[in-house]
Coordinates of C-alpha atoms in Angstrom, one line a residue:
M1 CA 135.9 -133.1 -76.3
S2 CA 133.7 -134.1 -79.3
F3 CA 132.9 -132.5 -82.6
L4 CA 129.6 -131.7 -84.2
A5 CA 130.5 -131.4 -87.9
L6 CA 133.2 -134.1 -88.1
T7 CA 134.1 -137.4 -86.5
F8 CA 137.1 -137.6 -84.3
F9 CA 139.1 -139.4 -87.0
Q10 CA 138.1 -136.9 -89.7
M11 CA 139.1 -134.1 -87.3
F12 CA 142.5 -135.8 -86.8
L13 CA 143.1 -136.1 -90.5
L14 CA 142.1 -132.4 -91.0
A15 CA 144.5 -131.2 -88.3
A16 CA 147.3 -133.4 -89.7
A17 CA 146.7 -132.1 -93.2
T18 CA 146.7 -128.5 -92.0
F19 CA 149.9 -129.0 -90.0
G20 CA 151.6 -130.7 -93.0
V21 CA 150.5 -128.0 -95.5
V22 CA 151.7 -125.1 -93.3
F23 CA 155.0 -126.7 -92.5
F24 CA 155.6 -127.6 -96.1
L25 CA 154.9 -124.0 -97.2
Y26 CA 157.4 -122.7 -94.6
W27 CA 159.9 -125.3 -95.5
L28 CA 160.1 -124.2 -99.1
K29 CA 162.8 -121.6 -99.6
P30 CA 162.9 -119.1 -102.5
P31 CA 166.1 -119.2 -104.6
P32 CA 168.7 -116.8 -103.1
Q33 CA 169.3 -113.5 -104.8
R34 CA 172.8 -112.9 -106.1
V35 CA 174.1 -109.7 -104.8
T36 CA 177.7 -108.5 -105.1
V37 CA 178.8 -106.7 -101.9
P38 CA 182.4 -105.4 -101.7
S39 CA 183.8 -106.6 -98.3
T40 CA 186.5 -108.6 -96.8
F41 CA 186.0 -112.4 -96.3
I42 CA 185.9 -112.1 -92.5
W43 CA 183.2 -109.6 -92.4
V44 CA 181.1 -111.5 -94.8
R45 CA 181.3 -114.7 -92.7
V46 CA 180.4 -112.8 -89.5
M47 CA 177.4 -111.2 -91.2
Q48 CA 176.3 -114.6 -92.5
E49 CA 176.4 -116.3 -89.1
R50 CA 174.4 -113.5 -87.4
K51 CA 171.9 -113.4 -90.2
R52 CA 171.2 -117.1 -90.1
R53 CA 170.5 -117.2 -86.4
Y54 CA 168.3 -114.1 -86.5
D55 CA 166.3 -115.4 -89.6
F56 CA 165.9 -118.8 -88.0
W57 CA 164.0 -117.4 -85.0
R58 CA 161.9 -115.2 -87.2
W59 CA 161.1 -118.2 -89.4
L60 CA 160.2 -120.3 -86.3
V61 CA 157.9 -117.7 -84.8
S62 CA 156.2 -117.3 -88.2
L63 CA 155.7 -121.0 -88.5
L64 CA 154.2 -121.4 -85.0
V65 CA 151.8 -118.5 -85.6
A66 CA 150.7 -119.9 -89.0
L67 CA 150.3 -123.3 -87.4
A68 CA 148.1 -121.8 -84.6
I69 CA 146.0 -120.0 -87.2
G70 CA 145.5 -123.0 -89.4
L71 CA 144.8 -125.4 -86.6
A72 CA 142.3 -122.9 -85.0
I73 CA 140.4 -122.6 -88.3
A74 CA 140.5 -126.4 -88.8
A75 CA 139.1 -127.0 -85.3
A76 CA 136.4 -124.4 -85.8
I77 CA 135.4 -126.2 -89.0
G78 CA 134.8 -129.4 -86.9
K79 CA 132.7 -127.4 -84.3
P80 CA 134.2 -128.8 -81.1
V81 CA 132.0 -129.3 -78.1
I82 CA 133.5 -129.1 -74.6
E83 CA 131.0 -130.2 -72.0
A84 CA 132.6 -128.1 -69.2
L85 CA 132.0 -125.0 -71.3
S86 CA 128.7 -125.6 -73.3
G87 CA 127.0 -128.2 -71.1
R88 CA 126.3 -131.9 -71.6
A89 CA 124.6 -133.3 -74.6
R90 CA 120.9 -134.0 -73.9
H91 CA 117.9 -135.7 -75.7
I92 CA 114.9 -133.6 -75.0
A93 CA 111.4 -134.3 -76.3
V94 CA 108.9 -131.4 -76.0
I95 CA 105.1 -132.1 -76.3
L96 CA 102.9 -129.0 -76.6
D97 CA 99.2 -129.1 -75.8
N98 CA 97.8 -127.0 -78.7
S99 CA 94.1 -127.8 -78.1
P100 CA 91.5 -124.9 -78.3
T101 CA 91.5 -124.3 -74.5
M102 CA 95.1 -123.1 -74.8
M103 CA 93.8 -119.9 -76.4
A104 CA 92.3 -118.8 -73.0
T105 CA 93.7 -115.6 -71.7
T106 CA 95.5 -115.5 -68.4
S107 CA 95.8 -112.7 -65.8
S108 CA 99.1 -111.5 -67.4
G109 CA 97.3 -110.8 -70.7
D110 CA 99.1 -113.6 -72.4
T111 CA 97.3 -116.7 -73.6
R112 CA 98.1 -120.1 -72.2
W113 CA 99.5 -120.9 -75.6
E114 CA 101.9 -118.0 -75.5
L115 CA 103.1 -119.1 -72.1
A116 CA 103.6 -122.6 -73.4
L117 CA 105.7 -121.3 -76.3
A118 CA 108.0 -119.4 -73.9
H119 CA 108.6 -122.5 -71.8
A120 CA 109.3 -124.5 -75.0
H121 CA 111.9 -122.0 -76.2
D122 CA 113.6 -122.2 -72.8
L123 CA 113.8 -126.0 -73.1
L124 CA 115.1 -125.9 -76.6
N125 CA 117.9 -123.6 -75.5
E126 CA 119.1 -126.2 -72.9
G127 CA 122.1 -128.4 -73.3
S128 CA 125.2 -128.3 -75.5
P129 CA 125.1 -127.6 -79.2
S130 CA 125.2 -131.4 -79.7
S131 CA 121.9 -131.8 -77.9
E132 CA 119.0 -133.2 -80.0
F133 CA 115.4 -132.3 -79.7
M134 CA 112.0 -133.6 -80.7
V135 CA 109.0 -131.2 -80.9
T136 CA 105.4 -132.5 -81.3
D137 CA 101.9 -131.6 -80.3
T138 CA 98.6 -133.1 -79.2
C139 CA 96.6 -132.4 -82.3
G140 CA 98.8 -134.1 -84.9
Q141 CA 100.3 -131.1 -86.6
L142 CA 103.8 -132.3 -86.0
P143 CA 104.0 -136.1 -85.8
A144 CA 106.9 -137.4 -83.6
T145 CA 109.3 -138.5 -86.4
G146 CA 112.7 -138.3 -84.6
F147 CA 115.2 -136.0 -82.9
V148 CA 116.6 -133.0 -84.8
S149 CA 119.0 -130.2 -84.2
R150 CA 118.2 -127.1 -82.0
R151 CA 117.8 -124.9 -85.0
R152 CA 115.4 -127.3 -86.8
A153 CA 113.4 -127.8 -83.5
L154 CA 113.0 -124.0 -83.1
E155 CA 111.7 -123.8 -86.7
L156 CA 109.2 -126.5 -86.1
L157 CA 108.1 -124.8 -82.8
D158 CA 107.6 -121.5 -84.6
G159 CA 105.3 -123.3 -87.1
L160 CA 103.0 -124.7 -84.5
E161 CA 99.5 -123.1 -84.0
P162 CA 96.6 -123.9 -81.7
C163 CA 94.1 -126.3 -83.3
L164 CA 90.4 -125.7 -83.3
E165 CA 89.2 -129.2 -82.8
D166 CA 88.5 -130.9 -79.5
R167 CA 90.4 -134.1 -80.4
G168 CA 93.7 -133.5 -78.7
R169 CA 95.4 -136.5 -77.1
F170 CA 98.9 -137.4 -75.8
P171 CA 101.0 -138.6 -78.7
E172 CA 102.0 -142.2 -79.0
G173 CA 105.5 -143.0 -80.0
Y174 CA 108.8 -144.7 -78.9
A175 CA 110.2 -141.6 -77.2
F176 CA 107.1 -141.3 -75.1
S177 CA 106.6 -144.9 -74.1
T178 CA 106.6 -145.7 -70.4
E179 CA 108.2 -149.1 -71.1
R180 CA 112.0 -148.7 -71.6
N181 CA 114.9 -151.1 -71.6
E182 CA 118.4 -150.6 -70.2
Q183 CA 119.6 -148.9 -73.4
D184 CA 116.8 -146.4 -73.2
E185 CA 117.8 -145.5 -69.7
R186 CA 121.3 -144.8 -70.8
D187 CA 119.9 -142.6 -73.6
E188 CA 118.4 -140.4 -70.8
T189 CA 115.7 -139.0 -73.1
E190 CA 113.9 -136.2 -71.2
V191 CA 110.2 -135.9 -72.1
Y192 CA 108.3 -132.7 -71.2
F193 CA 104.6 -132.0 -71.6
I194 CA 103.5 -128.3 -71.6
G195 CA 99.8 -127.7 -71.4
D196 CA 96.7 -126.8 -69.3
G197 CA 95.5 -130.3 -68.5
V198 CA 91.9 -129.6 -69.8
L199 CA 91.5 -131.7 -72.9
V200 CA 94.7 -133.7 -72.6
R201 CA 94.7 -135.3 -69.2
D202 CA 96.2 -138.8 -69.5
I203 CA 99.9 -138.2 -69.2
P204 CA 102.3 -141.0 -68.4
D205 CA 104.1 -140.7 -65.0
S206 CA 107.5 -140.7 -66.6
V207 CA 106.7 -137.4 -68.4
R208 CA 107.7 -134.2 -66.7
T209 CA 104.7 -131.8 -66.7
I210 CA 104.9 -128.0 -67.0
S211 CA 101.5 -126.5 -66.3
V212 CA 100.3 -123.2 -67.8
F213 CA 96.9 -123.6 -66.3
E214 CA 95.3 -120.6 -64.5
P215 CA 91.6 -120.4 -63.6
S216 CA 89.8 -118.0 -65.9
D217 CA 86.2 -116.9 -66.3
N218 CA 84.2 -118.1 -69.2
V219 CA 80.6 -118.1 -70.4
G220 CA 80.1 -119.9 -73.7
I221 CA 77.5 -121.1 -76.2
T222 CA 77.4 -124.9 -76.1
A223 CA 74.4 -125.6 -78.3
F224 CA 72.5 -123.7 -81.0
A225 CA 70.2 -125.2 -83.6
I226 CA 67.1 -124.5 -85.6
R227 CA 64.7 -127.3 -86.8
P228 CA 61.3 -127.5 -88.3
V229 CA 58.4 -128.1 -85.9
P230 CA 57.3 -131.7 -86.4
A231 CA 53.6 -130.9 -86.3
E232 CA 54.0 -127.8 -88.5
P233 CA 56.6 -128.4 -91.1
T234 CA 56.5 -124.8 -92.4
R235 CA 57.5 -123.4 -89.0
Y236 CA 60.9 -123.5 -87.3
E237 CA 61.9 -123.6 -83.6
G238 CA 65.3 -122.7 -82.2
F239 CA 67.2 -124.0 -79.2
L240 CA 70.1 -122.3 -77.4
E241 CA 72.3 -123.5 -74.5
L242 CA 74.6 -121.3 -72.4
S243 CA 77.1 -122.5 -69.9
N244 CA 78.8 -120.5 -67.1
H245 CA 82.2 -122.0 -66.3
S246 CA 83.2 -119.2 -64.0
T247 CA 83.6 -119.3 -60.2
E248 CA 81.1 -116.5 -59.6
P249 CA 77.7 -115.4 -61.1
K250 CA 77.8 -113.7 -64.4
R251 CA 75.6 -111.2 -66.0
V252 CA 75.4 -112.2 -69.7
A253 CA 74.3 -109.8 -72.5
M254 CA 72.8 -111.8 -75.4
Q255 CA 71.9 -110.6 -78.8
I256 CA 70.3 -112.6 -81.6
D257 CA 70.6 -111.1 -85.1
G258 CA 68.8 -112.2 -88.2
A259 CA 68.4 -111.2 -91.9
G260 CA 66.8 -107.8 -92.7
G261 CA 68.1 -106.2 -89.5
A262 CA 66.0 -108.2 -87.1
S263 CA 67.5 -108.3 -83.7
V264 CA 66.6 -109.4 -80.1
Q265 CA 68.6 -108.4 -77.0
R266 CA 68.4 -110.0 -73.6
A267 CA 70.2 -110.0 -70.3
L268 CA 70.7 -113.1 -68.2
I269 CA 72.2 -114.0 -64.8
L270 CA 74.0 -117.3 -64.7
A271 CA 75.1 -118.9 -61.5
P272 CA 78.5 -120.6 -61.3
G273 CA 78.4 -123.8 -63.2
Q274 CA 74.9 -123.2 -64.5
V275 CA 73.9 -124.6 -67.8
L276 CA 70.8 -122.8 -69.2
G277 CA 68.9 -124.2 -72.2
E278 CA 65.9 -122.4 -73.6
P279 CA 63.9 -122.2 -76.8
V280 CA 64.4 -119.4 -79.3
D281 CA 61.4 -117.8 -81.1
V282 CA 62.4 -117.4 -84.8
D283 CA 58.9 -116.7 -86.1
N284 CA 59.7 -113.1 -86.7
F285 CA 62.9 -113.7 -88.5
L286 CA 63.3 -113.8 -92.2
S287 CA 65.0 -116.6 -94.0
G288 CA 68.8 -116.2 -94.0
P289 CA 71.7 -116.2 -91.5
I290 CA 71.1 -116.0 -87.8
R291 CA 73.8 -115.1 -85.3
V292 CA 73.9 -115.4 -81.5
L293 CA 76.4 -113.2 -79.7
I294 CA 77.0 -113.1 -75.9
D295 CA 79.2 -111.0 -73.7
A296 CA 80.2 -111.4 -70.1
P297 CA 82.6 -109.4 -67.9
D298 CA 86.2 -110.7 -67.8
D299 CA 85.5 -113.5 -70.3
A300 CA 88.8 -115.2 -71.1
F301 CA 87.7 -117.3 -74.1
A302 CA 86.2 -115.6 -77.1
L303 CA 85.7 -118.5 -79.5
D304 CA 82.5 -119.8 -77.8
N305 CA 80.9 -116.3 -77.6
V306 CA 79.4 -116.4 -81.0
A307 CA 77.4 -119.0 -83.0
Y308 CA 75.8 -119.1 -86.5
T309 CA 73.0 -121.0 -88.2
Y310 CA 70.8 -120.6 -91.2
L311 CA 67.0 -120.3 -91.3
A312 CA 65.7 -121.8 -94.5
A313 CA 62.7 -120.4 -96.3
P314 CA 59.6 -122.6 -96.3
R315 CA 58.7 -123.6 -99.9
R316 CA 56.5 -126.0 -101.8
V317 CA 58.3 -128.9 -103.3
D318 CA 57.2 -130.4 -106.6
T319 CA 56.9 -134.1 -105.6
V320 CA 56.4 -137.1 -107.9
L321 CA 54.9 -140.2 -106.2
V322 CA 55.4 -143.3 -108.4
T323 CA 53.1 -146.1 -107.2
R324 CA 50.4 -148.5 -108.3
G325 CA 48.3 -147.3 -105.4
N326 CA 49.2 -146.5 -101.8
A327 CA 46.5 -144.7 -99.8
Y328 CA 48.8 -143.9 -96.9
L329 CA 51.5 -142.2 -98.9
E330 CA 49.0 -140.5 -101.2
T331 CA 47.0 -139.0 -98.3
L332 CA 49.9 -137.9 -96.1
L333 CA 51.9 -136.4 -98.9
D334 CA 48.8 -134.5 -100.2
L335 CA 48.1 -133.1 -96.7
D336 CA 51.7 -131.8 -96.3
P337 CA 51.5 -128.1 -97.0
R338 CA 55.1 -128.1 -98.4
V339 CA 54.3 -130.7 -101.1
A340 CA 52.9 -130.1 -104.5
L341 CA 52.0 -133.8 -105.3
E342 CA 51.8 -135.5 -108.7
I343 CA 51.0 -139.3 -108.7
V344 CA 52.0 -141.5 -111.6
A345 CA 52.1 -145.2 -112.2
P346 CA 55.4 -147.0 -112.8
E347 CA 54.5 -147.5 -116.5
E348 CA 53.9 -143.8 -116.9
Y349 CA 57.2 -142.7 -115.3
S350 CA 59.7 -141.0 -117.6
V351 CA 62.8 -139.0 -117.2
P352 CA 62.2 -135.3 -117.6
D353 CA 63.6 -133.9 -120.9
G354 CA 65.2 -130.9 -119.2
D355 CA 62.7 -128.3 -120.5
G356 CA 61.0 -126.6 -117.6
D357 CA 61.4 -127.1 -113.8
L358 CA 62.5 -130.5 -112.6
P359 CA 60.7 -132.2 -109.6
G360 CA 62.3 -131.5 -106.2
L361 CA 61.6 -135.0 -104.8
Y362 CA 60.7 -138.4 -106.0
V363 CA 59.0 -141.0 -103.9
F364 CA 59.1 -144.6 -105.3
D365 CA 56.7 -147.2 -103.9
R366 CA 57.8 -150.8 -104.7
F367 CA 59.5 -149.4 -107.8
A368 CA 62.8 -147.9 -108.9
P369 CA 63.9 -146.6 -112.4
E370 CA 66.9 -148.0 -114.3
E371 CA 68.8 -144.7 -113.8
R372 CA 68.8 -142.5 -110.7
P373 CA 66.8 -139.2 -111.1
V374 CA 68.7 -136.0 -110.7
A375 CA 66.7 -135.2 -107.5
P376 CA 66.4 -136.4 -103.9
V377 CA 64.7 -139.8 -103.7
L378 CA 62.6 -141.7 -101.0
L379 CA 62.1 -145.4 -101.7
F380 CA 59.9 -148.0 -100.1
R381 CA 60.9 -151.6 -100.9
P382 CA 62.2 -150.7 -104.4
T383 CA 63.0 -153.1 -107.2
A384 CA 66.7 -154.0 -107.6
R385 CA 68.7 -151.5 -109.5
G386 CA 72.4 -150.9 -110.1
W387 CA 72.4 -147.6 -108.3
L388 CA 70.8 -149.0 -105.1
P389 CA 72.2 -151.4 -102.4
A390 CA 72.4 -154.9 -103.9
S391 CA 70.4 -157.9 -102.7
A392 CA 72.2 -159.9 -100.0
G393 CA 70.0 -163.0 -99.9
V394 CA 66.6 -164.2 -98.9
D395 CA 64.1 -161.7 -97.3
L396 CA 64.0 -161.0 -93.6
S397 CA 60.7 -161.9 -91.9
D398 CA 58.7 -161.4 -88.8
F399 CA 60.8 -158.9 -86.7
S400 CA 60.1 -156.0 -84.4
L401 CA 61.7 -152.5 -84.3
A402 CA 61.1 -152.1 -80.6
G403 CA 64.1 -150.4 -78.9
V404 CA 65.5 -148.9 -82.1
T405 CA 66.8 -145.4 -81.6
S406 CA 68.8 -143.0 -83.8
D407 CA 70.0 -139.4 -83.7
H408 CA 69.5 -139.1 -87.4
P409 CA 67.1 -136.2 -88.3
I410 CA 64.9 -138.5 -90.3
L411 CA 63.9 -140.2 -87.0
S412 CA 63.5 -137.1 -84.9
H413 CA 60.5 -137.6 -82.5
V414 CA 59.8 -140.9 -84.2
S415 CA 59.1 -144.0 -81.9
L416 CA 59.4 -147.4 -83.5
T417 CA 58.5 -149.3 -80.4
D418 CA 55.2 -150.8 -81.7
V419 CA 56.3 -151.4 -85.3
V420 CA 56.2 -155.0 -86.5
V421 CA 57.4 -156.0 -89.9
E422 CA 56.3 -159.2 -91.7
R423 CA 58.8 -159.1 -94.5
A424 CA 61.7 -157.0 -95.7
A425 CA 64.3 -157.1 -98.4
H426 CA 67.8 -158.3 -97.4
V427 CA 70.3 -155.9 -99.0
D428 CA 74.0 -155.0 -98.6
P429 CA 74.3 -151.4 -97.5
G430 CA 77.9 -151.1 -98.6
E431 CA 79.4 -147.9 -97.3
H432 CA 76.1 -146.2 -96.9
E433 CA 74.8 -145.2 -93.5
V434 CA 72.4 -147.6 -91.8
V435 CA 69.9 -145.6 -89.6
V436 CA 67.7 -148.6 -88.6
G437 CA 69.0 -152.1 -88.3
T438 CA 72.6 -153.3 -88.7
S439 CA 75.1 -153.6 -91.5
A440 CA 74.1 -157.2 -91.8
E441 CA 70.4 -156.6 -91.7
P442 CA 69.7 -153.0 -92.7
I443 CA 66.1 -151.7 -92.5
L444 CA 66.5 -147.9 -93.2
I445 CA 69.5 -146.8 -95.3
V446 CA 70.4 -143.2 -96.2
G447 CA 73.1 -141.7 -98.4
E448 CA 74.4 -138.7 -100.2
N449 CA 76.3 -138.8 -103.5
P450 CA 75.9 -135.8 -103.4
L451 CA 72.0 -135.8 -103.7
R452 CA 70.3 -137.3 -100.7
W453 CA 68.3 -140.5 -100.8
A454 CA 66.6 -142.8 -98.2
E455 CA 65.5 -146.4 -98.6
L456 CA 63.1 -148.3 -96.4
T457 CA 63.7 -152.0 -97.2
F458 CA 60.1 -153.1 -96.5
D459 CA 56.7 -152.4 -98.0
I460 CA 54.7 -150.4 -95.5
A461 CA 51.7 -152.6 -96.3
D462 CA 53.8 -155.5 -94.9
S463 CA 54.1 -153.8 -91.5
S464 CA 52.2 -152.0 -88.8
F465 CA 54.2 -148.8 -89.5
P466 CA 51.5 -146.8 -91.3
L467 CA 49.1 -147.5 -88.5
Q468 CA 51.3 -145.8 -85.9
A469 CA 51.2 -142.2 -84.9
A470 CA 55.0 -142.0 -85.7
F471 CA 54.5 -142.7 -89.5
P472 CA 53.3 -139.1 -90.4
I473 CA 56.2 -137.7 -88.5
F474 CA 58.6 -140.0 -90.2
L475 CA 57.3 -139.0 -93.6
A476 CA 57.4 -135.3 -92.7
N477 CA 61.0 -135.7 -91.4
A478 CA 62.0 -137.5 -94.6
V479 CA 60.6 -134.7 -96.8
T480 CA 62.4 -132.1 -94.7
W481 CA 65.7 -133.9 -94.7
L482 CA 65.6 -134.7 -98.4
T483 CA 64.5 -131.3 -99.7
S484 CA 65.4 -128.6 -97.3
T485 CA 68.2 -126.2 -97.9
D486 CA 71.2 -128.2 -96.7
V487 CA 72.5 -126.5 -93.5
V488 CA 75.2 -128.8 -92.2
P489 CA 76.5 -128.2 -88.7
A490 CA 80.3 -128.4 -88.3
G491 CA 83.0 -127.7 -85.9
L492 CA 86.0 -125.5 -86.5
G493 CA 89.3 -126.7 -88.0
R494 CA 88.3 -129.1 -90.8
F495 CA 85.3 -130.0 -93.0
T496 CA 85.1 -132.5 -95.7
V497 CA 82.7 -132.2 -98.7
P498 CA 81.8 -135.4 -100.5
A499 CA 82.6 -134.0 -104.0
R500 CA 85.9 -133.8 -106.0
V501 CA 85.5 -130.1 -107.0
A502 CA 83.8 -127.6 -104.7
S503 CA 84.2 -123.8 -104.2
V504 CA 83.8 -122.4 -100.8
T505 CA 83.0 -118.8 -99.7
D506 CA 82.6 -117.3 -96.3
G507 CA 79.8 -115.1 -95.0
R508 CA 81.5 -112.0 -96.7
G509 CA 81.8 -113.7 -100.1
N510 CA 85.6 -114.3 -99.8
Q511 CA 87.0 -117.4 -101.3
V512 CA 88.2 -120.0 -98.8
P513 CA 91.2 -122.1 -99.7
T514 CA 90.3 -125.8 -100.4
R515 CA 92.3 -128.9 -101.3
S516 CA 91.2 -132.1 -103.0
I517 CA 91.7 -135.5 -101.4
G518 CA 90.5 -138.3 -103.7
D519 CA 86.8 -137.8 -104.3
M520 CA 86.5 -135.3 -101.5
T521 CA 87.2 -131.6 -101.0
V522 CA 88.5 -130.3 -97.7
F523 CA 88.6 -126.8 -96.2
N524 CA 89.3 -125.4 -92.8
P525 CA 86.8 -123.1 -91.1
E526 CA 89.1 -121.0 -88.9
A527 CA 86.4 -118.9 -87.3
P528 CA 82.7 -119.3 -86.4
G529 CA 80.5 -118.4 -89.4
L530 CA 78.5 -119.6 -92.4
Y531 CA 80.3 -121.0 -95.4
S532 CA 78.6 -121.6 -98.7
V533 CA 79.8 -124.7 -100.5
R534 CA 79.0 -125.2 -104.2
T535 CA 79.6 -128.4 -106.2
A536 CA 78.6 -129.3 -109.7
D537 CA 75.3 -130.8 -108.6
S538 CA 74.3 -129.1 -105.4
E539 CA 74.8 -126.3 -102.9
L540 CA 74.9 -126.4 -99.1
V541 CA 75.5 -124.1 -96.2
V542 CA 78.0 -125.1 -93.5
S543 CA 77.4 -123.5 -90.1
A544 CA 80.8 -123.8 -88.4
N545 CA 80.8 -123.2 -84.7
L546 CA 82.8 -124.1 -81.6
L547 CA 79.8 -125.7 -79.8
S548 CA 81.6 -128.0 -77.4
P549 CA 80.9 -128.3 -73.6
K550 CA 84.4 -129.9 -73.2
V551 CA 86.2 -126.9 -74.8
S552 CA 84.1 -124.3 -73.0
A553 CA 84.9 -125.9 -69.6
I554 CA 88.4 -124.2 -69.7
N555 CA 88.7 -124.6 -65.9
A556 CA 88.2 -128.4 -65.8
S557 CA 91.9 -129.1 -65.6
A558 CA 93.8 -132.0 -64.2
F559 CA 96.2 -129.4 -62.9
A560 CA 93.6 -127.5 -61.0
G561 CA 94.6 -126.7 -57.4
E562 CA 98.3 -126.8 -58.2
N563 CA 100.5 -123.7 -57.8
A564 CA 101.4 -122.6 -61.3
D565 CA 105.0 -121.8 -60.2
G566 CA 105.3 -125.0 -58.2
A567 CA 104.1 -127.0 -61.2
L568 CA 107.0 -125.8 -63.3
V569 CA 109.6 -128.6 -63.2
D570 CA 113.1 -127.3 -62.5
Y571 CA 114.0 -128.0 -66.1
L572 CA 116.6 -125.2 -66.5
T573 CA 119.9 -126.9 -65.5
G574 CA 122.1 -123.9 -66.4
S575 CA 123.7 -125.8 -69.3
V576 CA 122.4 -123.4 -71.8
G577 CA 123.8 -124.1 -75.3
G578 CA 125.2 -120.7 -75.9
G579 CA 128.9 -121.1 -75.4
E580 CA 130.2 -122.6 -78.6
P581 CA 134.0 -123.0 -78.7
W582 CA 134.3 -122.7 -82.5
L583 CA 133.4 -119.0 -82.3
V584 CA 136.2 -118.5 -79.8
L585 CA 138.6 -120.4 -82.2
I586 CA 137.6 -118.1 -85.1
L587 CA 138.3 -115.1 -82.9
V588 CA 141.7 -116.5 -81.8
A589 CA 142.6 -117.1 -85.5
L590 CA 141.6 -113.5 -86.3
V591 CA 143.7 -112.1 -83.5
L592 CA 146.7 -114.1 -84.6
L593 CA 146.3 -112.9 -88.1
L594 CA 146.4 -109.3 -86.9
I595 CA 149.5 -110.1 -84.9
E596 CA 151.2 -111.7 -87.8
W597 CA 150.3 -108.8 -90.0
W598 CA 151.7 -106.3 -87.5
T599 CA 155.0 -108.2 -86.9
Y600 CA 155.5 -108.9 -90.6
H601 CA 155.3 -105.3 -91.6
R602 CA 157.9 -104.5 -88.9
R603 CA 160.2 -107.2 -90.2
M604 CA 159.9 -109.2 -86.9
T605 CA 158.7 -112.3 -88.8
V606 CA 159.1 -113.6 -92.3

């Protein structure tokens, strides 16, 4: 026998104190009452002898009953544990896979997550009341900090939710390590993983696995984007990708909705495992939100059935080119239909006084002002200023950009294979993003704080870049990236805004809760949609979608082919922690109190 609330020594002291107090109270005798009874001496002595014997047994029975009541209550306070009654004490660690695929619906109508919770509750009801539990997950909502009581573990379990990010992984920690010493083996920690085996697949052999995987049909949107046409910057083109992760062909109804009530409907047939990518004509759509919605029979995963983006309106940008003369930049910017160009010499440059409209873009050629303009900026080999990356040494010379690639929008459809540079400034990019080059030798640097800027560290006259067909595309991409309405693609679950104070509203105008972390603001998009983010200096649109081929592939499980019932480890030992002796002791004490009350009122006890 062991005790939950007290140590064995503390329990011994409590029992001894209870025994002593009860015995002392019964040992005390009230002063005898003086009563004059006319009788003979013999009869008085006879009555005294009989009374003493009878009172002694009444007193003894009362003492024993009182001791039983007191000791039962004292033992209940210590919460005794008897392994034969309540099962052995166990250390159980439960790891729940709460990645997005766990929200897939099964044939029973429950989601994989709901089935996992049911198994977890069964595990937490295992063992004696002295068993300890650890509950954690694969998305980091509950870090594995240590073992807790059953009640606390159930509270933690009830607070868990599926996450919306595809970054789930098996948690690392002492309790989950496959390397254990002899003391660890004596501890007999039982580690259980409950999941579907889709996103979290690397599970140590020492961990007992409980699978909730069941094959389900799913057709999902895995890509959706709208970008300007490189050759026609005032036009946009869309791209849509659908994936069928079902075991049979699916007829998919697709609907594309835009601003002003514009809508396009189509029906597609997708073969099992087919990935269909096709362009989307958006010429007839007005600027504003665009939504794609698909529907397929028996689809078990709804999060990837809808996607949003934003179609920006083409507009002319008031652009100031500060240069002492650059025919390439002057010609190409003047030919861009989006640009209203003004050319000034560095000596004539001045900061606008705030009256009237401010320029929407500055292009600095071999020059930079002392203070940064309140507008997006494109720089070509600028002079050293405090708001720009600092010089890091002597100039770089005679190098080629062949083989340089990047996914950044500013280099979309731009090939640098034949670009040779004679001389470039050597600067330190700091924490800014290096698009071309390395952190030690950056060539193209971009940044947002929060207004965007881009710096090319060489003078285009010192390179073959302006003679290449890629240069006009690069310049058009730069204007687009720097000046277009910011539509930032994001996943679900968490998004960080590089500003201390920002207000966020969803597509219906409702405020979205935010929290500040240092110089950043964080909010959690919990459903696909468009979110408007406003800071003190700018505004951007966040298109939050679950566009993940890994998540849409809800049948790509490491447990595929296993029988779901056979995959359930026989974790129920029958030692369910429901029989707690302290409740029985309280009941015994209550029954004895009733007996004592009944016997006392019938003068059977004192």
